[in-house]
Amino acid sequence: MWWGGRGQSFNVTPQKEEPEMGLSGPKSVQGSGMPEPRSHQLGSCLASGCLPGEQILAWAPGVRKGLEPELPGTLICSNLRVTFQPCGWQRSEETPLSSEYDFSLANIGRLEAVNGLSRVQLLRPGSLLKFIPEEILIHGQDFRLLRVGFEAGGLEPQAFQVTMAIVQARAQNSQAQQYAGITLSKAGQSSGSRKPPIPLLETSEDWEIERKKQGARGWRVSTVNERFDVATSLPRYFWVPNRTLDSEVRRAFGHFHQSRGPRLSWHHPGGSDLLRCGGFYTASDPNKDDIRVVESMFQAGHSDIVLVDTMDELPSLADVQLAHLRLRALCLPDSSVAEDKWLSALDGTRWLDYVRSCLRKASDISVLVTSRVRSVVLQERGDRDFNGLLSSLVQLLSAPEARTLLGFQSLVQREWVAAGHPFLTRLGGTGASEEAPVFLLFLDCVWQLLQQSPAEFEFSEFFLLALHDSVRVPDTLTFLRDTPWERGKQSGQFNTYTQVYTAGYSQPPAGNSVNPQLSVWDWDLRYSKEQILQFHNLGYDPEHCPDSWLPRQQPSFMVPGPPSSVWLFSRGALTPLNQLCPWRDSPSLLAVSSRWLPRPAISSESLADQEWGLPSHWGACPLPPGLLLPGYLGPQIRLWRRCYLRGRPEVQMGLSAPTISGLQAELAHLQELLRKWTPRISPEDHSKKRNPNTIMSQSR
């Protein structure tokens, strides 16, 4: 799970007595007839630091390959994960999951067994291994690779048994077991009043504090969905205009897909409001009062309204999934693509194209928000994928406080977790066909911004890597549910009254409960203090702190929009609209989707030039304070090598290790490579090469 790297220091501590966890020793797969291990091997196996409810199924000594030098240790399979424990190393009991060698069963994307040079078997759940493996390869869905070779000399049965244990554990690890969650021992030792690192937005008080923090005076916290009887995919609380009654909110939301009506996403300190909502529910039949309420919620007290069709020029969910699969196949160490064709194959995955499209659209929307005092509404049919991606990117581009470590975590909690992004379905946890790693696409976009403007971000690349890897670690419910209702139901937050069941949302599986106060933001449960220190960007400039940003009032660069103007933003251009809602004065529009208007031609001028009224021949327009506009042309979009090429250690060298010891190790490695690759020449030849007269004579 951790990024690891050359020069990583392990926490070696004296072995302590193993607490009782229902384990008398490493258990074999039922019926395998695995012999009892020797005592020192038994102690080494139990030193892996079992979690509550974890049972060791099988183990085998082996060597981790792909490193220089190869690392001897023990491969262990449990009912929760597969882990490789190096010899002489014992993980800290305080961070029982903080190892780069841990693979949760949910993270295993492909399992291969190898015997000799030609026999390779792909092992799926339910497969039967046809030979005794000499090596197994575990490909993680997070681009990691665990390659373990087994020792000879009578240990072949153990190699067979641990491989079959992994196959059977994957098959038996049903949704109820896989995503029941784990209460870590460190959290269990703490008091029941453990305060979360950031507000989880599960109470109306949290939402009120956040509203005041943003200075959104024209908005209030609505409790209409407190019992999830409006929409189970929405949070229990959200922001609506002050003058809108909850009864009006309930009726208005019924005219949107999945009842996800317009609500505030973020209030810009200059006065603009960024809203998000689902697509119009065309089968509904609103009356005049309902239409008036919908328009009032869109307007949000502003005279200028811009309706943004989120999916315009962005990939579909199927496109994102296909691109991610192609990228993962390309980045595998055993990829069949030749080196001279690798870059063209990377272009063929379309992943970087989709990153570029998201950054470009977010850049345009940030201009819309910052150039005029207006209401900008993001509209996506489901309002659970690209609305969250664009809203988050716009806030990162427009608000320096969102680029701090705590600010970014709060942003993800609000726009993704609380807003109901279907993490479990999109990341393949339900077996449905609607997989698409939209959140991972967002993290790639954030990494691009971090590379382009490193002094603007308080968090580092390693924090993004930790967040990237955390989506498949089953220790909290943050990323392991599809809706806030399912997350709260599983944690037992609201068992005091009867919940309303909505068709289309499955009952969360019963099973082990987790501590409802635990979240992915409790980094100290999985990472050491030294690792958490690397979350901070050493190049962050304190000058960009929120206190030095804009005052909570309308700045001079923002001007009011035209009176009572309604615009559609499509293909990089603003087009005036005669109406905002498709039902008004045109019943025939009930049969069309939210994209009911003709497409304007792509504008030759940038949106920034259009918005600030500067002619294109004047060049780049001046940016308001605090606003970042990303580069998204050609080589400005790069491959996240430290994430996607983690299965190829030789590529990781030279990627700026986070510690002095890591930099020293990389320097030593590069010097060794230089020594090997430099041809041996005599001292006389060397002096001739350095003689400027010789160089001049050779150049004539």
mmCIF file of N, CA and C in Angstrom, residues 10-18 43-44 46-49 85-93:
data_model
loop_
_atom_site.group_PDB
_atom_site.id
_atom_site.type_symbol
_atom_site.label_atom_id
_atom_site.label_comp_id
_atom_site.label_asym_id
_atom_site.label_seq_id
_atom_site.Cartn_x
_atom_site.Cartn_y
_atom_site.Cartn_z
ATOM 1 N N PHE A 10 12.768 -0.097 7.641
ATOM 2 C CA PHE A 10 11.725 -0.886 8.274
ATOM 3 C C PHE A 10 11.811 -0.706 9.786
ATOM 4 N N ASN A 11 10.673 -0.814 10.430
ATOM 5 C CA ASN A 11 10.590 -0.671 11.877
ATOM 6 C C ASN A 11 10.817 -2.030 12.513
ATOM 7 N N VAL A 12 12.014 -2.290 12.959
ATOM 8 C CA VAL A 12 12.345 -3.570 13.573
ATOM 9 C C VAL A 12 12.207 -3.414 15.074
ATOM 10 N N THR A 13 11.310 -4.165 15.646
ATOM 11 C CA THR A 13 11.061 -4.098 17.085
ATOM 12 C C THR A 13 11.119 -5.492 17.657
ATOM 13 N N PRO A 14 11.443 -5.621 18.944
ATOM 14 C CA PRO A 14 11.427 -6.944 19.564
ATOM 15 C C PRO A 14 10.042 -7.566 19.457
ATOM 16 N N GLN A 15 10.032 -8.832 19.169
ATOM 17 C CA GLN A 15 8.752 -9.519 18.995
ATOM 18 C C GLN A 15 8.031 -9.635 20.329
ATOM 19 N N LYS A 16 6.779 -9.254 20.326
ATOM 20 C CA LYS A 16 5.966 -9.331 21.523
ATOM 21 C C LYS A 16 5.041 -10.528 21.455
ATOM 22 N N GLU A 17 4.516 -10.864 22.624
ATOM 23 C CA GLU A 17 3.590 -11.990 22.660
ATOM 24 C C GLU A 17 2.343 -11.667 21.860
ATOM 25 N N GLU A 18 1.942 -12.561 20.996
ATOM 26 C CA GLU A 18 0.799 -12.328 20.115
ATOM 27 C C GLU A 18 -0.497 -12.351 20.915
ATOM 28 N N GLY A 43 6.822 -18.419 14.576
ATOM 29 C CA GLY A 43 6.937 -17.097 15.169
ATOM 30 C C GLY A 43 7.039 -16.015 14.114
ATOM 31 N N SER A 44 7.798 -16.307 13.059
ATOM 32 C CA SER A 44 7.928 -15.321 11.980
ATOM 33 C C SER A 44 6.597 -15.067 11.308
ATOM 34 N N LEU A 46 3.517 -15.398 12.570
ATOM 35 C CA LEU A 46 2.593 -14.660 13.420
ATOM 36 C C LEU A 46 3.037 -13.224 13.636
ATOM 37 N N ALA A 47 4.315 -12.950 13.379
ATOM 38 C CA ALA A 47 4.811 -11.587 13.559
ATOM 39 C C ALA A 47 4.285 -10.640 12.501
ATOM 40 N N SER A 48 3.482 -11.158 11.568
ATOM 41 C CA SER A 48 2.948 -10.305 10.505
ATOM 42 C C SER A 48 1.962 -9.287 11.037
ATOM 43 N N GLY A 49 1.506 -9.433 12.274
ATOM 44 C CA GLY A 49 0.607 -8.438 12.853
ATOM 45 C C GLY A 49 -0.819 -8.632 12.400
ATOM 46 N N GLN A 85 6.337 -10.769 4.007
ATOM 47 C CA GLN A 85 7.068 -10.286 5.161
ATOM 48 C C GLN A 85 8.544 -10.578 4.997
ATOM 49 N N PRO A 86 9.383 -9.536 4.849
ATOM 50 C CA PRO A 86 10.825 -9.765 4.712
ATOM 51 C C PRO A 86 11.406 -10.409 5.965
ATOM 52 N N CYS A 87 12.468 -11.166 5.791
ATOM 53 C CA CYS A 87 13.124 -11.811 6.927
ATOM 54 C C CYS A 87 13.694 -10.756 7.876
ATOM 55 N N GLY A 88 13.480 -10.972 9.166
ATOM 56 C CA GLY A 88 14.028 -10.079 10.165
ATOM 57 C C GLY A 88 13.255 -8.798 10.366
ATOM 58 N N TRP A 89 12.074 -8.692 9.746
ATOM 59 C CA TRP A 89 11.303 -7.460 9.874
ATOM 60 C C TRP A 89 9.961 -7.757 10.510
ATOM 61 N N GLN A 90 9.555 -6.873 11.398
ATOM 62 C CA GLN A 90 8.243 -6.983 12.028
ATOM 63 C C GLN A 90 7.559 -5.629 11.953
ATOM 64 N N ARG A 91 6.371 -5.602 11.394
ATOM 65 C CA ARG A 91 5.661 -4.332 11.260
ATOM 66 C C ARG A 91 5.231 -3.809 12.625
ATOM 67 N N SER A 92 5.063 -2.519 12.700
ATOM 68 C CA SER A 92 4.633 -1.895 13.941
ATOM 69 C C SER A 92 3.187 -2.271 14.239
ATOM 70 N N GLU A 93 2.907 -2.564 15.509
ATOM 71 C CA GLU A 93 1.542 -2.904 15.889
ATOM 72 C C GLU A 93 0.615 -1.698 15.791
#
